[in-house]
mmCIF file of C-alpha atoms and ligand atoms in Angstrom:
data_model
loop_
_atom_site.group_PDB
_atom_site.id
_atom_site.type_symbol
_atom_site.label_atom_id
_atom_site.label_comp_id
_atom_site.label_asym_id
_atom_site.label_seq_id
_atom_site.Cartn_x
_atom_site.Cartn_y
_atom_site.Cartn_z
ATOM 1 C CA UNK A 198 0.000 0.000 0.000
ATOM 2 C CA UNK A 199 1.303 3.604 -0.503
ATOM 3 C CA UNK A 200 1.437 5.790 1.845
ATOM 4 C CA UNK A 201 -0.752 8.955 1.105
ATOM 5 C CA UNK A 202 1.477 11.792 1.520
ATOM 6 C CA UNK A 203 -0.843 14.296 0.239
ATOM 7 C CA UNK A 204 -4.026 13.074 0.953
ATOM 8 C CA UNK A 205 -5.917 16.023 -0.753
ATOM 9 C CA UNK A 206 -4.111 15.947 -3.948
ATOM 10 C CA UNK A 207 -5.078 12.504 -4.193
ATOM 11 C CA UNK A 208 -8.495 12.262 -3.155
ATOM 12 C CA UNK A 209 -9.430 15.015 -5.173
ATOM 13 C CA UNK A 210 -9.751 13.772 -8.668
ATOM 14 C CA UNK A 211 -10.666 10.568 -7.459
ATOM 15 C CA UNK A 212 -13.637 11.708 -5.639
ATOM 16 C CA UNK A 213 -14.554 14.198 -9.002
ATOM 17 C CA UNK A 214 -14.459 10.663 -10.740
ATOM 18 C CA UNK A 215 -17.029 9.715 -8.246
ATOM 19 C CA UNK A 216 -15.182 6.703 -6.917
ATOM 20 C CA UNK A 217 -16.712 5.860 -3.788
ATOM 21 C CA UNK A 218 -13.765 4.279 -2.252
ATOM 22 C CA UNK A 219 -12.208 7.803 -2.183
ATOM 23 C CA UNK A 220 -15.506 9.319 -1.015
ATOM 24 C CA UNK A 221 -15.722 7.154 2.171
ATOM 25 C CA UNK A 222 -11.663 7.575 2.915
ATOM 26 C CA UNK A 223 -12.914 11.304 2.491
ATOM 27 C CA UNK A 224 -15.439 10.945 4.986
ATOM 28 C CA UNK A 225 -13.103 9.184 7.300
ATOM 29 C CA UNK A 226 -10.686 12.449 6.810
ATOM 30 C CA UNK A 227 -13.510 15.244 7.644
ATOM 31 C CA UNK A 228 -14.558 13.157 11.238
ATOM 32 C CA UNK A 229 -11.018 13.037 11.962
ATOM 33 C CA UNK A 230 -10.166 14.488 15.301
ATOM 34 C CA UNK A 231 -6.548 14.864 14.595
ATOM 35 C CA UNK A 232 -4.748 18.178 13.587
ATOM 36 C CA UNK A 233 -3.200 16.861 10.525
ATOM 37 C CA UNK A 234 -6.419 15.199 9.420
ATOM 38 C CA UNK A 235 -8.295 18.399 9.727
ATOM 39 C CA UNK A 236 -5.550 20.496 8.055
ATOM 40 C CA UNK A 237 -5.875 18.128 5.228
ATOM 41 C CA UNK A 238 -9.839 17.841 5.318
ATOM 42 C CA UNK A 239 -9.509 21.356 4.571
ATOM 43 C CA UNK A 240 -7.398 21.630 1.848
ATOM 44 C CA UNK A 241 -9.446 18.604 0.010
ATOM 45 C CA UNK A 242 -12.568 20.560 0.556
ATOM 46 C CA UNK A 243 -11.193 23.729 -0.777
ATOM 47 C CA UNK A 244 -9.859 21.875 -3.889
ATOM 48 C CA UNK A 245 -13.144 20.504 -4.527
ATOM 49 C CA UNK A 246 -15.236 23.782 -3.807
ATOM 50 C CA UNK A 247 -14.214 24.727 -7.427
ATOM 51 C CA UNK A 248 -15.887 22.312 -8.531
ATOM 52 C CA UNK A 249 -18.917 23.680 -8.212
ATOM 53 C CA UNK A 250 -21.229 20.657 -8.657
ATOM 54 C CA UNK A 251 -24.434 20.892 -6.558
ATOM 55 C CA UNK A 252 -26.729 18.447 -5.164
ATOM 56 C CA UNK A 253 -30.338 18.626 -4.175
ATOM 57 C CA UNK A 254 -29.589 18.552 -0.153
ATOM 58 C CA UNK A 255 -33.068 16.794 2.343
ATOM 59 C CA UNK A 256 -33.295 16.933 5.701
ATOM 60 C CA UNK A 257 -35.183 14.329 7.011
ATOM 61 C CA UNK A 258 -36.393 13.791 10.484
ATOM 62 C CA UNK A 259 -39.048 11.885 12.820
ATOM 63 C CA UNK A 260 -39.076 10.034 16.409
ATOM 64 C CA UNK A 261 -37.985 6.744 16.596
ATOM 65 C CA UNK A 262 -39.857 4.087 14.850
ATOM 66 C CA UNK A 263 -41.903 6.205 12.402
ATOM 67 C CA UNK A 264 -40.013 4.808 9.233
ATOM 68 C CA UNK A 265 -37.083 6.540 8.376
ATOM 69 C CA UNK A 266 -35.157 3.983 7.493
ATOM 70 C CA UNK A 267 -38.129 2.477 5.462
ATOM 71 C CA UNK A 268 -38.732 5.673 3.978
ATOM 72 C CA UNK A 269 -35.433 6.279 2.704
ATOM 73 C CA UNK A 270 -35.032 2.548 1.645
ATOM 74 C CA UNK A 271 -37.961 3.119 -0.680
ATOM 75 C CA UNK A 272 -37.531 6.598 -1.586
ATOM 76 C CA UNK A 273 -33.874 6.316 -2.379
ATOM 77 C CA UNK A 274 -34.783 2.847 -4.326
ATOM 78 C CA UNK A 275 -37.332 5.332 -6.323
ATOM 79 C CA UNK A 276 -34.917 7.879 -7.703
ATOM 80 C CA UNK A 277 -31.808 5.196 -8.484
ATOM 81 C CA UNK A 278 -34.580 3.678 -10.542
ATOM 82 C CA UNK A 279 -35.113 7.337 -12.334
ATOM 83 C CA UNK A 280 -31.135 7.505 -12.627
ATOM 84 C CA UNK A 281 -30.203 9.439 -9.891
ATOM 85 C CA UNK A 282 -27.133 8.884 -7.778
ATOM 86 C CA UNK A 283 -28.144 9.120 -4.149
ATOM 87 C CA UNK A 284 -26.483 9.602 -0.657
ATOM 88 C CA UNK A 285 -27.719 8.787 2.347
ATOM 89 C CA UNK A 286 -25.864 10.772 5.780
ATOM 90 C CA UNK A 287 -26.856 10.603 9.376
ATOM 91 C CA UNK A 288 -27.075 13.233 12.391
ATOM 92 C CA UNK A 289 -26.925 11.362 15.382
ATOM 93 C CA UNK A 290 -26.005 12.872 18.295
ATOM 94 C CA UNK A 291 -27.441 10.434 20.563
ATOM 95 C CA UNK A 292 -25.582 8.115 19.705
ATOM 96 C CA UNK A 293 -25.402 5.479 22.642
ATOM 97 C CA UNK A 294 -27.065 3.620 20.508
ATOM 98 C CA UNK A 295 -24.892 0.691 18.275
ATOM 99 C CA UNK A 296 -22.883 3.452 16.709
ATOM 100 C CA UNK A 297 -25.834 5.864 14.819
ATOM 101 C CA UNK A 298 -29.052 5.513 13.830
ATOM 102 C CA UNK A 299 -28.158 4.046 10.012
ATOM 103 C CA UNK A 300 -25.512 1.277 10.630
ATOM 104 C CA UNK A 301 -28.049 -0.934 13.006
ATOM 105 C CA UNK A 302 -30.325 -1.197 10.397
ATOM 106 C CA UNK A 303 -28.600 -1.418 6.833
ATOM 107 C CA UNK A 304 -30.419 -4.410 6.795
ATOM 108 C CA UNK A 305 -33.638 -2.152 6.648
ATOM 109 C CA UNK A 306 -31.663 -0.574 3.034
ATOM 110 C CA UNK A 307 -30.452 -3.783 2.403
ATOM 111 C CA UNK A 308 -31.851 -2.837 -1.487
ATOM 112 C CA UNK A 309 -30.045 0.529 -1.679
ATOM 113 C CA UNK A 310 -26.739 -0.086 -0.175
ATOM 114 C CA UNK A 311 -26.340 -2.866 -2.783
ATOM 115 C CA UNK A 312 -26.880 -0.182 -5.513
ATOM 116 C CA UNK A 313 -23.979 0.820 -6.984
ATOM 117 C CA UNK A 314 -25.676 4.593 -7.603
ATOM 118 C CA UNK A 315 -26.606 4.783 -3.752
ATOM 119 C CA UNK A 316 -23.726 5.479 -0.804
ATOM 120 C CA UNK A 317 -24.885 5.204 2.621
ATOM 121 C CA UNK A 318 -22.967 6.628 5.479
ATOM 122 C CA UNK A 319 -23.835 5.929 9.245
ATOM 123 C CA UNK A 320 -23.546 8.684 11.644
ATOM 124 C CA UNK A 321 -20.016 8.588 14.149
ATOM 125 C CA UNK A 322 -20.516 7.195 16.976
ATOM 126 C CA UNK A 323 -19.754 9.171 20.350
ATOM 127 C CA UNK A 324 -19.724 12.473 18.559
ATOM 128 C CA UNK A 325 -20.733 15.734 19.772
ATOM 129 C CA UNK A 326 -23.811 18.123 18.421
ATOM 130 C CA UNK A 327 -21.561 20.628 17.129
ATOM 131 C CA UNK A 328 -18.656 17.995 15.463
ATOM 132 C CA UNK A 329 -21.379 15.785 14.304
ATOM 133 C CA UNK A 330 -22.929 19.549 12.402
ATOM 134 C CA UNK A 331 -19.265 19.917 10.841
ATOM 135 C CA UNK A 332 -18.640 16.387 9.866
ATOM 136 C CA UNK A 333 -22.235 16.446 8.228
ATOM 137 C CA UNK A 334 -21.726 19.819 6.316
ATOM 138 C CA UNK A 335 -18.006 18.277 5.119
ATOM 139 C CA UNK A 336 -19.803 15.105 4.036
ATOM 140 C CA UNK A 337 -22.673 16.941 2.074
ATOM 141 C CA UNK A 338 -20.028 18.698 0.190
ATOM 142 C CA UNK A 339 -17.915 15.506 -0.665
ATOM 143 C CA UNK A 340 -21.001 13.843 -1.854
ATOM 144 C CA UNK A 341 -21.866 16.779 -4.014
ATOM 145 C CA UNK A 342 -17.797 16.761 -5.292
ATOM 146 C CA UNK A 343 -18.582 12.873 -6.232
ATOM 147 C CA UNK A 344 -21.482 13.506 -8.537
ATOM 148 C CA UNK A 345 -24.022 12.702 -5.711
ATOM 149 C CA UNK A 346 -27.572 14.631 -7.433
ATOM 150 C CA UNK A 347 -29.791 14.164 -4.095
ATOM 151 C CA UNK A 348 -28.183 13.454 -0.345
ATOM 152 C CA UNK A 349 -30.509 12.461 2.106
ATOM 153 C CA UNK A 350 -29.539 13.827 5.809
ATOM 154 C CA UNK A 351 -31.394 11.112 8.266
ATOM 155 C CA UNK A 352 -31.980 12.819 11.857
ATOM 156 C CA UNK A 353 -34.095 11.251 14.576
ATOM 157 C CA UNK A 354 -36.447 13.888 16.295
ATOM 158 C CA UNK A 355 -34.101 15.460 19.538
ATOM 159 C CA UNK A 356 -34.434 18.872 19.245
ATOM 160 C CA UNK A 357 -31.044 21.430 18.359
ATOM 161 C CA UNK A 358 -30.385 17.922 15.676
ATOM 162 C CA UNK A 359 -33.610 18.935 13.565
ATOM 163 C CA UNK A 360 -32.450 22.318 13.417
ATOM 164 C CA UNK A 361 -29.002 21.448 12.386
ATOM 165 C CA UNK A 362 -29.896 19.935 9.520
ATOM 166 C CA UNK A 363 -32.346 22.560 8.277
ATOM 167 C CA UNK A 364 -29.247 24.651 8.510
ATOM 168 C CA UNK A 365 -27.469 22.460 6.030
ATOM 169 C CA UNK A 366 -29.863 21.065 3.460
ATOM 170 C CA UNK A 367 -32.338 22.666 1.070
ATOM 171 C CA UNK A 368 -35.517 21.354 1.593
ATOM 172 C CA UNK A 369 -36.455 20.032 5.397
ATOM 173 C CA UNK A 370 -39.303 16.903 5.413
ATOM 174 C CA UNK A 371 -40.693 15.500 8.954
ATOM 175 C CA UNK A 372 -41.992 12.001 8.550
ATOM 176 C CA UNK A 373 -45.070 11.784 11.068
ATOM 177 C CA UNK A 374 -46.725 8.366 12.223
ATOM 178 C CA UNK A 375 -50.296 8.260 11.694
ATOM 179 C CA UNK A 376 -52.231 9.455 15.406
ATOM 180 C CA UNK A 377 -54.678 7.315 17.597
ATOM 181 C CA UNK A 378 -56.452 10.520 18.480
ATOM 182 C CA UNK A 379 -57.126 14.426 17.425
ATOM 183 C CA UNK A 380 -53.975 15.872 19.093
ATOM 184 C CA UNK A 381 -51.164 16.379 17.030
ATOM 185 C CA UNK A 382 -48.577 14.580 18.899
ATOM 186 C CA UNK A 383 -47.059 17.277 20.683
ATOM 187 C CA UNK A 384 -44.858 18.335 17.363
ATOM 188 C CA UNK A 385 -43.339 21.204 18.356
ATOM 189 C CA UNK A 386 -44.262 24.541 16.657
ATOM 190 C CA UNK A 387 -40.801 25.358 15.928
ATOM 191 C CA UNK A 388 -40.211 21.819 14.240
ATOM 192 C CA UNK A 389 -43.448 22.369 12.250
ATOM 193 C CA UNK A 390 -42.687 26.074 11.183
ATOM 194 C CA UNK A 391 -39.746 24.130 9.938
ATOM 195 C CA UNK A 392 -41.040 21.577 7.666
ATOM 196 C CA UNK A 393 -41.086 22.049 3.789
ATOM 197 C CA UNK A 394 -43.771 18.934 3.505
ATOM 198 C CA UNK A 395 -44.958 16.830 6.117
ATOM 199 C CA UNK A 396 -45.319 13.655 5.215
ATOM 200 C CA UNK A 397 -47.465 11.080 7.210
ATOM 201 C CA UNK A 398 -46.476 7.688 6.851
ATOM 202 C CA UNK A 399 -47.661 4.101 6.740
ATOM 203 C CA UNK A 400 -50.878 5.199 5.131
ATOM 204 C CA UNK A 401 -51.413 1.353 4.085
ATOM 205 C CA UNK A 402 -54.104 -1.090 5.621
ATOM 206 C CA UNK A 403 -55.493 -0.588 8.827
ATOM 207 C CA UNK A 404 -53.480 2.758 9.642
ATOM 208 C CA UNK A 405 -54.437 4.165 6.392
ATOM 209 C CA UNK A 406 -57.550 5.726 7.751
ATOM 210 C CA UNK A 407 -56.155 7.340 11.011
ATOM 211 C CA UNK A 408 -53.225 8.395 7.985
ATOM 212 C CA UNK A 409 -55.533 10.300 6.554
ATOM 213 C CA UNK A 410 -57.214 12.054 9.415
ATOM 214 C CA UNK A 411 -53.657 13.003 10.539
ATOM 215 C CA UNK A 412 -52.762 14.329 7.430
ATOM 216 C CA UNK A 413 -55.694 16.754 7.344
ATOM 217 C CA UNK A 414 -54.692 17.419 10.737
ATOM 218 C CA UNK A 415 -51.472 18.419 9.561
ATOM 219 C CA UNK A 416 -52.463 20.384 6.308
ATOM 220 C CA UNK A 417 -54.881 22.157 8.910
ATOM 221 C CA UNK A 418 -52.118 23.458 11.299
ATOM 222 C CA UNK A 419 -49.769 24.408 8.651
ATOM 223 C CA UNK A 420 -52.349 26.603 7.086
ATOM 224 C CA UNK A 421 -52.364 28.526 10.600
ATOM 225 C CA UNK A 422 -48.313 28.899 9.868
ATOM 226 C CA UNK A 423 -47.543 32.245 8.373
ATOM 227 C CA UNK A 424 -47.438 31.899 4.525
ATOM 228 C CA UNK A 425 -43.944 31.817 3.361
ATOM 229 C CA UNK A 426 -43.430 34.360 0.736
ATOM 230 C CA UNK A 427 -40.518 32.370 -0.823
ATOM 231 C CA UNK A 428 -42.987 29.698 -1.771
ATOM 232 C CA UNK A 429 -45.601 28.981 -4.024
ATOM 233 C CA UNK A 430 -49.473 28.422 -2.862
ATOM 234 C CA UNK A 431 -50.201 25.329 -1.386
ATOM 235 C CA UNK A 432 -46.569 24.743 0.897
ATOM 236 C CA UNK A 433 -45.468 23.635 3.353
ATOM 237 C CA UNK A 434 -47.772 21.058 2.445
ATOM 238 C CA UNK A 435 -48.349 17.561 4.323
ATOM 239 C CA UNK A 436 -49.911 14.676 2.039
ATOM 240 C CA UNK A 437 -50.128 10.372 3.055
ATOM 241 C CA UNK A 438 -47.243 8.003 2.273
ATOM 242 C CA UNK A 439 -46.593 4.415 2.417
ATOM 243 C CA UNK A 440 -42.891 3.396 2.836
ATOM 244 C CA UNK A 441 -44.067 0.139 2.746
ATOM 245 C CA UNK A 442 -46.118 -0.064 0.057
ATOM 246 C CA UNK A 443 -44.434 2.483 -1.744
ATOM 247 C CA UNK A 444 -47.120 4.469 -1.967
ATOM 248 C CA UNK A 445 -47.084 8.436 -2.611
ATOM 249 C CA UNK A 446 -43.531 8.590 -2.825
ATOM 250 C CA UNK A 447 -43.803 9.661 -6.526
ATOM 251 C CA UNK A 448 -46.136 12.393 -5.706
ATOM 252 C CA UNK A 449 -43.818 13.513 -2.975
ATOM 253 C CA UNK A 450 -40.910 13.921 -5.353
ATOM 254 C CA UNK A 451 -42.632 16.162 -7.473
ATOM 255 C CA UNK A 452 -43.837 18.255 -4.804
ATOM 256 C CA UNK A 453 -40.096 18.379 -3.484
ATOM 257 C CA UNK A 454 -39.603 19.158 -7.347
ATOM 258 C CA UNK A 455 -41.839 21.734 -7.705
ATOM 259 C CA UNK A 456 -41.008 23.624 -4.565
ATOM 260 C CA UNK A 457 -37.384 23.469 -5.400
ATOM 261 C CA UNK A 458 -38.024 24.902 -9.018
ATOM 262 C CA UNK A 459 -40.018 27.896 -7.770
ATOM 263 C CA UNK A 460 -37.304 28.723 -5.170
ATOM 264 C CA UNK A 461 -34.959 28.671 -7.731
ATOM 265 C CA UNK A 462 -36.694 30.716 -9.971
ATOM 266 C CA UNK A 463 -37.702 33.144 -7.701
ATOM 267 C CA UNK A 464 -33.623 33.318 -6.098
ATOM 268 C CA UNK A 465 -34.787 31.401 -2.903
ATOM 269 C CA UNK A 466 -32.458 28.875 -2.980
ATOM 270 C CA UNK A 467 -29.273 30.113 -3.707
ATOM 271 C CA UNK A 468 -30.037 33.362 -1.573
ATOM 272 C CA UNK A 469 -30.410 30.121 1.490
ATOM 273 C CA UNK A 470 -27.429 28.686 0.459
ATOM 274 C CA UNK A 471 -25.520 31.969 0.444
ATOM 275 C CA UNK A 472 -27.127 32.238 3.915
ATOM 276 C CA UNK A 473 -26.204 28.857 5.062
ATOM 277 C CA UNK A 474 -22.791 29.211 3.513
ATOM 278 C CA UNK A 475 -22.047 32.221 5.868
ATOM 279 C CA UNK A 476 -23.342 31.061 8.800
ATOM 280 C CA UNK A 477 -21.174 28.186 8.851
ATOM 281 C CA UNK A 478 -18.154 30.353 8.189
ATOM 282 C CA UNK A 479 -18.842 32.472 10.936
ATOM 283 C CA UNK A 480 -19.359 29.277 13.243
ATOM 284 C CA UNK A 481 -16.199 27.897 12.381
ATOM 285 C CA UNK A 482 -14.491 31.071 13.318
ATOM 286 C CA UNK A 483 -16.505 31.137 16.482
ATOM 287 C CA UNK A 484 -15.265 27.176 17.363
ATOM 288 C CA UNK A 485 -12.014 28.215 16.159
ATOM 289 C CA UNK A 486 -11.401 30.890 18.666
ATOM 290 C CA UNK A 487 -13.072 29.039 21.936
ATOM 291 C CA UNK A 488 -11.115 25.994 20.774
ATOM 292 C CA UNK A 489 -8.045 27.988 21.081
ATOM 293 C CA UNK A 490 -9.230 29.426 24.268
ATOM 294 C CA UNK A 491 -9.153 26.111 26.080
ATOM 295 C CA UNK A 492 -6.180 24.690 24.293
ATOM 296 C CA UNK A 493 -3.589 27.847 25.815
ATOM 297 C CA UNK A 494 -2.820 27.096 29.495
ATOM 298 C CA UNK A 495 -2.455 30.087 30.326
ATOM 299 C CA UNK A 496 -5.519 31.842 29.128
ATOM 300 C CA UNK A 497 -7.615 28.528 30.648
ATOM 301 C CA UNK A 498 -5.981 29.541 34.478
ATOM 302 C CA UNK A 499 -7.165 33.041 33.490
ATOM 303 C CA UNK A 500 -10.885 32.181 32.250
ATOM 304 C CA UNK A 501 -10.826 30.030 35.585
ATOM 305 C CA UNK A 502 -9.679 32.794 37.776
ATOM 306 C CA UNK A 503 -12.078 35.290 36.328
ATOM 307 C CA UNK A 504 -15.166 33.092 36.473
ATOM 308 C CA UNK A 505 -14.396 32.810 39.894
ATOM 309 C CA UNK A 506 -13.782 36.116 40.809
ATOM 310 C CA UNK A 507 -17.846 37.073 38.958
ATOM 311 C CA UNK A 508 -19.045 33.716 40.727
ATOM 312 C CA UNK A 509 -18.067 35.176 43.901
ATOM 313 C CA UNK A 510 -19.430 38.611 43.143
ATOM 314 C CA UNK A 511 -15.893 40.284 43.190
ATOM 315 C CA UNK A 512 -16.292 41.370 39.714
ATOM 316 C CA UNK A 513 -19.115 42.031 37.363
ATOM 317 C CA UNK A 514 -19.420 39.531 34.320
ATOM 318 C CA UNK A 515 -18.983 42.205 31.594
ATOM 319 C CA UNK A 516 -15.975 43.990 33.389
ATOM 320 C CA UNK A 517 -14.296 40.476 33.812
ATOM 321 C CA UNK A 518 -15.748 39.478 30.136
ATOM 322 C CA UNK A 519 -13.851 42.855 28.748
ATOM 323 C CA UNK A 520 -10.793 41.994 30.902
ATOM 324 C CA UNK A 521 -10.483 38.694 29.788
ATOM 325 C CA UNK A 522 -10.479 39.820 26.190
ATOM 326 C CA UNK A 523 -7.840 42.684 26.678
ATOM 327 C CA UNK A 524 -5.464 39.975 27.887
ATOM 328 C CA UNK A 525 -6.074 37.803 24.721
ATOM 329 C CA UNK A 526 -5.104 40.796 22.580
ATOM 330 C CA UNK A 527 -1.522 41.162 24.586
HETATM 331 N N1 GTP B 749 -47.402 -0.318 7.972
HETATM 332 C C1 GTP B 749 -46.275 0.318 7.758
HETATM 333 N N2 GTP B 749 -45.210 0.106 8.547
HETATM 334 C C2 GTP B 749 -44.074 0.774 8.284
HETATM 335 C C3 GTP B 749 -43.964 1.702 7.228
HETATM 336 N N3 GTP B 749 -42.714 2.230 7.243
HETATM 337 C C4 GTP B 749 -42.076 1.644 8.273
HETATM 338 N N4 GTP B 749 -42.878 0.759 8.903
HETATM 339 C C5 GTP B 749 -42.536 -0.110 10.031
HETATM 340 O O1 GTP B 749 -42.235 0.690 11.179
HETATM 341 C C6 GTP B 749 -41.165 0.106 11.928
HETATM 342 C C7 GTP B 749 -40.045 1.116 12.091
HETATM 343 O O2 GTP B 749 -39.501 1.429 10.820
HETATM 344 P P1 GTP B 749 -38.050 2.060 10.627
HETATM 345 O O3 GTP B 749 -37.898 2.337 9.179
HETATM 346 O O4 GTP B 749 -37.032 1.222 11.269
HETATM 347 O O5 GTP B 749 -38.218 3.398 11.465
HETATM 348 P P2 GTP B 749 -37.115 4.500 11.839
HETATM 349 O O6 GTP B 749 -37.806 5.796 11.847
HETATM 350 O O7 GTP B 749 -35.937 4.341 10.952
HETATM 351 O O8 GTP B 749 -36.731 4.087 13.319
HETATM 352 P P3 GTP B 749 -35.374 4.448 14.128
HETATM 353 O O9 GTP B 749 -34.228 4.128 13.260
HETATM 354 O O10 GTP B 749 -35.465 3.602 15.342
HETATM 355 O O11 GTP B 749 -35.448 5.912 14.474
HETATM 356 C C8 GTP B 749 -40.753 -1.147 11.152
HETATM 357 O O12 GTP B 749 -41.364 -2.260 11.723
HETATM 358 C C9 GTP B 749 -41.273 -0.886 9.762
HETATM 359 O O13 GTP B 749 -41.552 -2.071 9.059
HETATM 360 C C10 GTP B 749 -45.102 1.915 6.398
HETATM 361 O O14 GTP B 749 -45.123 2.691 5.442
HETATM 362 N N5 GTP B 749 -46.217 1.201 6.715
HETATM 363 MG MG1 MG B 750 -33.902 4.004 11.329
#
């Protein structure tokens, strides 16, 4: 084996070729911890940022059991079949469970990870919120640099991990299980404001019914939602869907086609990804600089002694809070 000593020279055009290999070495690279990983993560994603190639980017979330997996088995299955070249990427932060949400249950893609046109990627196991957000963005990017033309970001429902991956992908779908009763199972308002489509699933057999109520339940609420002005009459919009049967999947394609076209045309989407672009920026520069807070001795024993001295009402937080960033300019 050689020894890569320039990792990002020779990923690069492999991963442009849309070898997967190099993808998933790429992946490895970007959830790297190490210093020298990370300095060459970033040079491999700034020679692929010329690139320029774009994918459509989901967010997809939903509590535990509701079909995810399913969902994206089927879903995914769907657009290979139209020619498509699909990834699949998970945001786990909870992630006591066997190593992320996807890697339990390939067997529940066992169809799609055997396509040569689909790449699956579990979620990194023991990661935190904000790593698991950077490795995610990274990976979205490689995918896109490999010729991906959709990438699916999986996310079960726990809170900041929703909002995360609105933050990164350009259309944001919750996956609701059909309800016994008339309540709408405590969704958060936040989540649903959210949502691009809602879509209810296993509307098959004997939940197909209680599907359907929940779905006008669902349309109903998101009428109350303020009308986006970015998008055209009739979104966010929540229809019925069978993962199972594969059911309503088709219809839900084109609505995620439609949407996308209008917020193209009207400058939507690339005035979000401009957006999203620059908010990531100016998080990295915010990790950057606590990051380098706690790695200096020095400045650590001073953070210490200052919290102390506001904990024990010596000093007020923003005199100590101005102090402390005096010394950092010495
Ligand atoms: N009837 C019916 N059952 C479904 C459908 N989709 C998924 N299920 C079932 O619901 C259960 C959970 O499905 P998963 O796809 O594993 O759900 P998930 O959201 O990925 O779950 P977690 O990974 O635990 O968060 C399984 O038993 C599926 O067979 C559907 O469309 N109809
Ligand atoms: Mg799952």
């Amino acid at each position: 084996m050689t020894l890569m000593t320039d990792p990002a020279a020779e990923l690069a055009p492999r991963i442009l070729a849309g070898e997967r290999r190099a993808l998933a070495r790429a992946i490895t690279l970007v959830e790297s911890g190490r210093a020298d990983h990370r300095a060459q993560a970033t040079a491999l994603l700034e020679r692929l940022a010329s690139a320029g190639k774009q994918a459509l980017r989901i967010g997809l979330s939903g509590t535990p059991g509701v079909g995810k997996s399913t969902f994206i088995e089927s879903f995914g299955m769907m657009l290979v079949r139209q020619g498509l070249k699909v990834a699949v990427l998970a945001v786990d932060p909870s992630s006591a469970r066997s190593g992320g949400s996807i890697l339990g249950d390939k067997t529940r893609m066992e169809r799609l990870s055997r396509e040569p046109n689909a790449f699956i990627r579990p979620s990194p196991s023991q990661a935190q919120l904000g790593g698991v957000a950077r490795r995610t963005r990274e990976a979205v990017s490689l995918c896109e640099a490999a010729g991906f033309d959709v990438v699916l970001i999986e996310t079960v429902g726990v809170g900041q991990s929703e909002t995360l991956v609105a933050e990164m992908t350009d259309l944001f779908i919750l996956l609701m299980a059909p309800a016994g009763g008339d309540e709408l199972q405590g969704v958060k308002r936040g989540i649903m404001e959210m949502a691009d489509m809602i879509l209810v699933n296993k509307a098959d057999g004997d939940l197909k019914p209680a599907a359907l109520r929940t779905m006008s339940d669902y349309a109903g609420a998101l009428r109350l939602l303020r009308k986006r002005p970015q998008d055209p009459e009739g979104f966010p919009k929540a229809v019925a869907v069978s993962a199972l049967a594969e059911e309503g999947l088709k219809a839900a394609w084109e609505d995620m086609g439609a949407l996308t076209a209008w917020r193209r045309e009207n400058g939507h989407f690339d005035r979000r990804r401009a957006e999203q672009a620059r908010h990531w920026f100016e998080t990295e520069v915010r990790e950057g600089l606590l990051a380098r807070l706690q790695s200096d001795p020095e400045i650590r024993a001073q953070m210490q002694a200052l919290g102390s001295a506001v904990a024990e009402g010596q000093t007020a937080p923003a005199a100590a809070a101005a102090e402390m960033l005096a010394a950092l300019q010495r």
